[in-house]
Amino acid sequence: MMFEKYPYLKKLYNTPEDLRFEVFYLDNLSARMQFSNGEFKTLK
């Protein structure tokens, strides 16, 4: 599916079985940023 969506990957990795090629998916993530004034902001 990734090779179909991003054709340039085929030039880099030849096939999905290439050991250098790996796809992972992250879901429901959040990040917390702290600003220099001490305030925090949560990104979801």
PDB file of N, CA, C and O in Angstrom:
ATOM      1  N   MET A   1       0.817  -1.195   0.000  1.00  0.00           N
ATOM      2  CA  MET A   1       0.000   0.000   0.000  1.00  0.00           C
ATOM      3  C   MET A   1       0.867   1.268   0.000  1.00  0.00           C
ATOM      4  O   MET A   1       0.565   2.217  -0.690  1.00  0.00           O
ATOM      5  N   MET A   2       1.946   1.260   0.791  1.00  0.00           N
ATOM      6  CA  MET A   2       2.839   2.422   0.822  1.00  0.00           C
ATOM      7  C   MET A   2       3.526   2.622  -0.530  1.00  0.00           C
ATOM      8  O   MET A   2       3.711   3.746  -0.962  1.00  0.00           O
ATOM      9  N   PHE A   3       3.884   1.537  -1.203  1.00  0.00           N
ATOM     10  CA  PHE A   3       4.534   1.649  -2.504  1.00  0.00           C
ATOM     11  C   PHE A   3       3.566   2.225  -3.540  1.00  0.00           C
ATOM     12  O   PHE A   3       3.977   2.942  -4.441  1.00  0.00           O
ATOM     13  N   GLU A   4       2.281   1.921  -3.401  1.00  0.00           N
ATOM     14  CA  GLU A   4       1.282   2.475  -4.316  1.00  0.00           C
ATOM     15  C   GLU A   4       1.056   3.957  -4.036  1.00  0.00           C
ATOM     16  O   GLU A   4       0.940   4.755  -4.955  1.00  0.00           O
ATOM     17  N   LYS A   5       0.988   4.319  -2.772  1.00  0.00           N
ATOM     18  CA  LYS A   5       0.722   5.707  -2.393  1.00  0.00           C
ATOM     19  C   LYS A   5       1.930   6.613  -2.632  1.00  0.00           C
ATOM     20  O   LYS A   5       1.777   7.773  -2.987  1.00  0.00           O
ATOM     21  N   TYR A   6       3.138   6.082  -2.435  1.00  0.00           N
ATOM     22  CA  TYR A   6       4.375   6.854  -2.584  1.00  0.00           C
ATOM     23  C   TYR A   6       5.318   6.113  -3.532  1.00  0.00           C
ATOM     24  O   TYR A   6       6.216   5.387  -3.079  1.00  0.00           O
ATOM     25  N   PRO A   7       5.140   6.265  -4.845  1.00  0.00           N
ATOM     26  CA  PRO A   7       5.919   5.503  -5.826  1.00  0.00           C
ATOM     27  C   PRO A   7       7.441   5.671  -5.701  1.00  0.00           C
ATOM     28  O   PRO A   7       8.185   4.755  -6.037  1.00  0.00           O
ATOM     29  N   TYR A   8       7.909   6.789  -5.186  1.00  0.00           N
ATOM     30  CA  TYR A   8       9.358   6.987  -5.058  1.00  0.00           C
ATOM     31  C   TYR A   8       9.990   5.982  -4.088  1.00  0.00           C
ATOM     32  O   TYR A   8      11.196   5.739  -4.140  1.00  0.00           O
ATOM     33  N   LEU A   9       9.189   5.371  -3.208  1.00  0.00           N
ATOM     34  CA  LEU A   9       9.733   4.365  -2.290  1.00  0.00           C
ATOM     35  C   LEU A   9      10.294   3.164  -3.041  1.00  0.00           C
ATOM     36  O   LEU A   9      11.260   2.552  -2.600  1.00  0.00           O
ATOM     37  N   LYS A  10       9.687   2.824  -4.169  1.00  0.00           N
ATOM     38  CA  LYS A  10      10.169   1.688  -4.952  1.00  0.00           C
ATOM     39  C   LYS A  10      11.602   1.918  -5.422  1.00  0.00           C
ATOM     40  O   LYS A  10      12.410   0.997  -5.456  1.00  0.00           O
ATOM     41  N   LYS A  11      11.941   3.166  -5.747  1.00  0.00           N
ATOM     42  CA  LYS A  11      13.309   3.485  -6.166  1.00  0.00           C
ATOM     43  C   LYS A  11      14.290   3.329  -4.998  1.00  0.00           C
ATOM     44  O   LYS A  11      15.433   2.942  -5.182  1.00  0.00           O
ATOM     45  N   LEU A  12      13.833   3.609  -3.796  1.00  0.00           N
ATOM     46  CA  LEU A  12      14.707   3.527  -2.627  1.00  0.00           C
ATOM     47  C   LEU A  12      14.861   2.102  -2.095  1.00  0.00           C
ATOM     48  O   LEU A  12      15.941   1.704  -1.664  1.00  0.00           O
ATOM     49  N   TYR A  13      13.765   1.331  -2.098  1.00  0.00           N
ATOM     50  CA  TYR A  13      13.761   0.042  -1.414  1.00  0.00           C
ATOM     51  C   TYR A  13      13.504  -1.168  -2.305  1.00  0.00           C
ATOM     52  O   TYR A  13      13.585  -2.291  -1.834  1.00  0.00           O
ATOM     53  N   ASN A  14      13.166  -0.959  -3.562  1.00  0.00           N
ATOM     54  CA  ASN A  14      12.903  -2.019  -4.527  1.00  0.00           C
ATOM     55  C   ASN A  14      11.634  -2.826  -4.228  1.00  0.00           C
ATOM     56  O   ASN A  14      10.763  -2.935  -5.057  1.00  0.00           O
ATOM     57  N   THR A  15      11.545  -3.440  -3.047  1.00  0.00           N
ATOM     58  CA  THR A  15      10.370  -4.237  -2.688  1.00  0.00           C
ATOM     59  C   THR A  15      10.029  -4.009  -1.221  1.00  0.00           C
ATOM     60  O   THR A  15      10.894  -3.614  -0.431  1.00  0.00           O
ATOM     61  N   PRO A  16       8.803  -4.284  -0.825  1.00  0.00           N
ATOM     62  CA  PRO A  16       8.451  -4.158   0.601  1.00  0.00           C
ATOM     63  C   PRO A  16       9.218  -5.138   1.492  1.00  0.00           C
ATOM     64  O   PRO A  16       9.313  -4.931   2.691  1.00  0.00           O
ATOM     65  N   GLU A  17       9.784  -6.186   0.906  1.00  0.00           N
ATOM     66  CA  GLU A  17      10.535  -7.175   1.690  1.00  0.00           C
ATOM     67  C   GLU A  17      11.958  -6.717   2.014  1.00  0.00           C
ATOM     68  O   GLU A  17      12.660  -7.369   2.788  1.00  0.00           O
ATOM     69  N   ASP A  18      12.398  -5.606   1.425  1.00  0.00           N
ATOM     70  CA  ASP A  18      13.738  -5.071   1.696  1.00  0.00           C
ATOM     71  C   ASP A  18      13.858  -4.814   3.206  1.00  0.00           C
ATOM     72  O   ASP A  18      13.007  -4.182   3.813  1.00  0.00           O
ATOM     73  N   LEU A  19      14.907  -5.302   3.826  1.00  0.00           N
ATOM     74  CA  LEU A  19      15.083  -5.192   5.274  1.00  0.00           C
ATOM     75  C   LEU A  19      15.230  -3.749   5.750  1.00  0.00           C
ATOM     76  O   LEU A  19      15.043  -3.457   6.930  1.00  0.00           O
ATOM     77  N   ARG A  20      15.565  -2.834   4.845  1.00  0.00           N
ATOM     78  CA  ARG A  20      15.694  -1.427   5.227  1.00  0.00           C
ATOM     79  C   ARG A  20      14.341  -0.727   5.290  1.00  0.00           C
ATOM     80  O   ARG A  20      14.222   0.365   5.822  1.00  0.00           O
ATOM     81  N   PHE A  21      13.301  -1.347   4.730  1.00  0.00           N
ATOM     82  CA  PHE A  21      11.973  -0.742   4.650  1.00  0.00           C
ATOM     83  C   PHE A  21      11.116  -1.185   5.828  1.00  0.00           C
ATOM     84  O   PHE A  21      10.948  -2.362   6.085  1.00  0.00           O
ATOM     85  N   GLU A  22      10.596  -0.212   6.564  1.00  0.00           N
ATOM     86  CA  GLU A  22       9.741  -0.525   7.699  1.00  0.00           C
ATOM     87  C   GLU A  22       8.685   0.569   7.831  1.00  0.00           C
ATOM     88  O   GLU A  22       8.967   1.746   7.674  1.00  0.00           O
ATOM     89  N   VAL A  23       7.469   0.173   8.098  1.00  0.00           N
ATOM     90  CA  VAL A  23       6.365   1.111   8.288  1.00  0.00           C
ATOM     91  C   VAL A  23       5.775   0.863   9.660  1.00  0.00           C
ATOM     92  O   VAL A  23       5.558  -0.279  10.050  1.00  0.00           O
ATOM     93  N   PHE A  24       5.543   1.927  10.402  1.00  0.00           N
ATOM     94  CA  PHE A  24       4.844   1.780  11.663  1.00  0.00           C
ATOM     95  C   PHE A  24       3.811   2.896  11.762  1.00  0.00           C
ATOM     96  O   PHE A  24       3.914   3.921  11.115  1.00  0.00           O
ATOM     97  N   TYR A  25       2.802   2.663  12.554  1.00  0.00           N
ATOM     98  CA  TYR A  25       1.675   3.566  12.665  1.00  0.00           C
ATOM     99  C   TYR A  25       1.448   3.883  14.136  1.00  0.00           C
ATOM    100  O   TYR A  25       1.380   2.969  14.967  1.00  0.00           O
ATOM    101  N   LEU A  26       1.379   5.163  14.444  1.00  0.00           N
ATOM    102  CA  LEU A  26       1.127   5.590  15.813  1.00  0.00           C
ATOM    103  C   LEU A  26      -0.264   6.213  15.866  1.00  0.00           C
ATOM    104  O   LEU A  26      -0.626   7.005  15.009  1.00  0.00           O
ATOM    105  N   ASP A  27      -1.025   5.859  16.896  1.00  0.00           N
ATOM    106  CA  ASP A  27      -2.398   6.324  16.997  1.00  0.00           C
ATOM    107  C   ASP A  27      -2.647   6.865  18.401  1.00  0.00           C
ATOM    108  O   ASP A  27      -2.051   6.407  19.374  1.00  0.00           O
ATOM    109  N   ASN A  28      -3.518   7.836  18.507  1.00  0.00           N
ATOM    110  CA  ASN A  28      -3.910   8.425  19.802  1.00  0.00           C
ATOM    111  C   ASN A  28      -2.709   8.956  20.577  1.00  0.00           C
ATOM    112  O   ASN A  28      -2.514   8.641  21.747  1.00  0.00           O
ATOM    113  N   LEU A  29      -1.892   9.779  19.924  1.00  0.00           N
ATOM    114  CA  LEU A  29      -0.708  10.339  20.572  1.00  0.00           C
ATOM    115  C   LEU A  29      -0.996  11.721  21.133  1.00  0.00           C
ATOM    116  O   LEU A  29      -1.902  12.416  20.686  1.00  0.00           O
ATOM    117  N   SER A  30      -0.192  12.125  22.081  1.00  0.00           N
ATOM    118  CA  SER A  30      -0.231  13.486  22.579  1.00  0.00           C
ATOM    119  C   SER A  30       1.194  13.882  22.954  1.00  0.00           C
ATOM    120  O   SER A  30       2.043  13.035  23.192  1.00  0.00           O
ATOM    121  N   ALA A  31       1.419  15.178  22.990  1.00  0.00           N
ATOM    122  CA  ALA A  31       2.729  15.709  23.365  1.00  0.00           C
ATOM    123  C   ALA A  31       2.503  16.876  24.318  1.00  0.00           C
ATOM    124  O   ALA A  31       1.520  17.610  24.200  1.00  0.00           O
ATOM    125  N   ARG A  32       3.413  17.055  25.223  1.00  0.00           N
ATOM    126  CA  ARG A  32       3.316  18.160  26.174  1.00  0.00           C
ATOM    127  C   ARG A  32       4.528  19.060  25.984  1.00  0.00           C
ATOM    128  O   ARG A  32       5.664  18.619  26.105  1.00  0.00           O
ATOM    129  N   MET A  33       4.266  20.327  25.674  1.00  0.00           N
ATOM    130  CA  MET A  33       5.338  21.307  25.456  1.00  0.00           C
ATOM    131  C   MET A  33       5.423  22.214  26.680  1.00  0.00           C
ATOM    132  O   MET A  33       4.405  22.605  27.234  1.00  0.00           O
ATOM    133  N   GLN A  34       6.649  22.542  27.080  1.00  0.00           N
ATOM    134  CA  GLN A  34       6.843  23.504  28.158  1.00  0.00           C
ATOM    135  C   GLN A  34       7.562  24.705  27.580  1.00  0.00           C
ATOM    136  O   GLN A  34       8.599  24.585  26.930  1.00  0.00           O
ATOM    137  N   PHE A  35       7.003  25.863  27.822  1.00  0.00           N
ATOM    138  CA  PHE A  35       7.578  27.107  27.324  1.00  0.00           C
ATOM    139  C   PHE A  35       8.536  27.692  28.353  1.00  0.00           C
ATOM    140  O   PHE A  35       8.535  27.302  29.517  1.00  0.00           O
ATOM    141  N   SER A  36       9.356  28.625  27.905  1.00  0.00           N
ATOM    142  CA  SER A  36      10.370  29.213  28.787  1.00  0.00           C
ATOM    143  C   SER A  36       9.750  29.959  29.972  1.00  0.00           C
ATOM    144  O   SER A  36      10.395  30.136  30.995  1.00  0.00           O
ATOM    145  N   ASN A  37       8.482  30.373  29.855  1.00  0.00           N
ATOM    146  CA  ASN A  37       7.821  31.052  30.973  1.00  0.00           C
ATOM    147  C   ASN A  37       7.201  30.061  31.966  1.00  0.00           C
ATOM    148  O   ASN A  37       6.531  30.447  32.911  1.00  0.00           O
ATOM    149  N   GLY A  38       7.412  28.755  31.744  1.00  0.00           N
ATOM    150  CA  GLY A  38       6.918  27.735  32.648  1.00  0.00           C
ATOM    151  C   GLY A  38       5.550  27.180  32.295  1.00  0.00           C
ATOM    152  O   GLY A  38       5.097  26.225  32.902  1.00  0.00           O
ATOM    153  N   GLU A  39       4.875  27.777  31.326  1.00  0.00           N
ATOM    154  CA  GLU A  39       3.559  27.290  30.931  1.00  0.00           C
ATOM    155  C   GLU A  39       3.692  26.020  30.086  1.00  0.00           C
ATOM    156  O   GLU A  39       4.699  25.798  29.428  1.00  0.00           O
ATOM    157  N   PHE A  40       2.648  25.188  30.134  1.00  0.00           N
ATOM    158  CA  PHE A  40       2.594  23.951  29.366  1.00  0.00           C
ATOM    159  C   PHE A  40       1.462  24.026  28.351  1.00  0.00           C
ATOM    160  O   PHE A  40       0.459  24.695  28.580  1.00  0.00           O
ATOM    161  N   LYS A  41       1.649  23.315  27.254  1.00  0.00           N
ATOM    162  CA  LYS A  41       0.580  23.167  26.251  1.00  0.00           C
ATOM    163  C   LYS A  41       0.579  21.701  25.831  1.00  0.00           C
ATOM    164  O   LYS A  41       1.627  21.130  25.525  1.00  0.00           O
ATOM    165  N   THR A  42      -0.603  21.091  25.828  1.00  0.00           N
ATOM    166  CA  THR A  42      -0.732  19.706  25.419  1.00  0.00           C
ATOM    167  C   THR A  42      -1.290  19.669  24.005  1.00  0.00           C
ATOM    168  O   THR A  42      -2.304  20.311  23.711  1.00  0.00           O
ATOM    169  N   LEU A  43      -0.631  18.928  23.140  1.00  0.00           N
ATOM    170  CA  LEU A  43      -1.057  18.762  21.755  1.00  0.00           C
ATOM    171  C   LEU A  43      -1.588  17.355  21.589  1.00  0.00           C
ATOM    172  O   LEU A  43      -0.973  16.393  22.017  1.00  0.00           O
ATOM    173  N   LYS A  44      -2.763  17.242  20.974  1.00  0.00           N
ATOM    174  CA  LYS A  44      -3.350  15.913  20.744  1.00  0.00           C
ATOM    175  C   LYS A  44      -3.589  15.707  19.287  1.00  0.00           C
ATOM    176  O   LYS A  44      -3.772  16.576  18.533  1.00  0.00           O
TER     177      LYS A  44
END
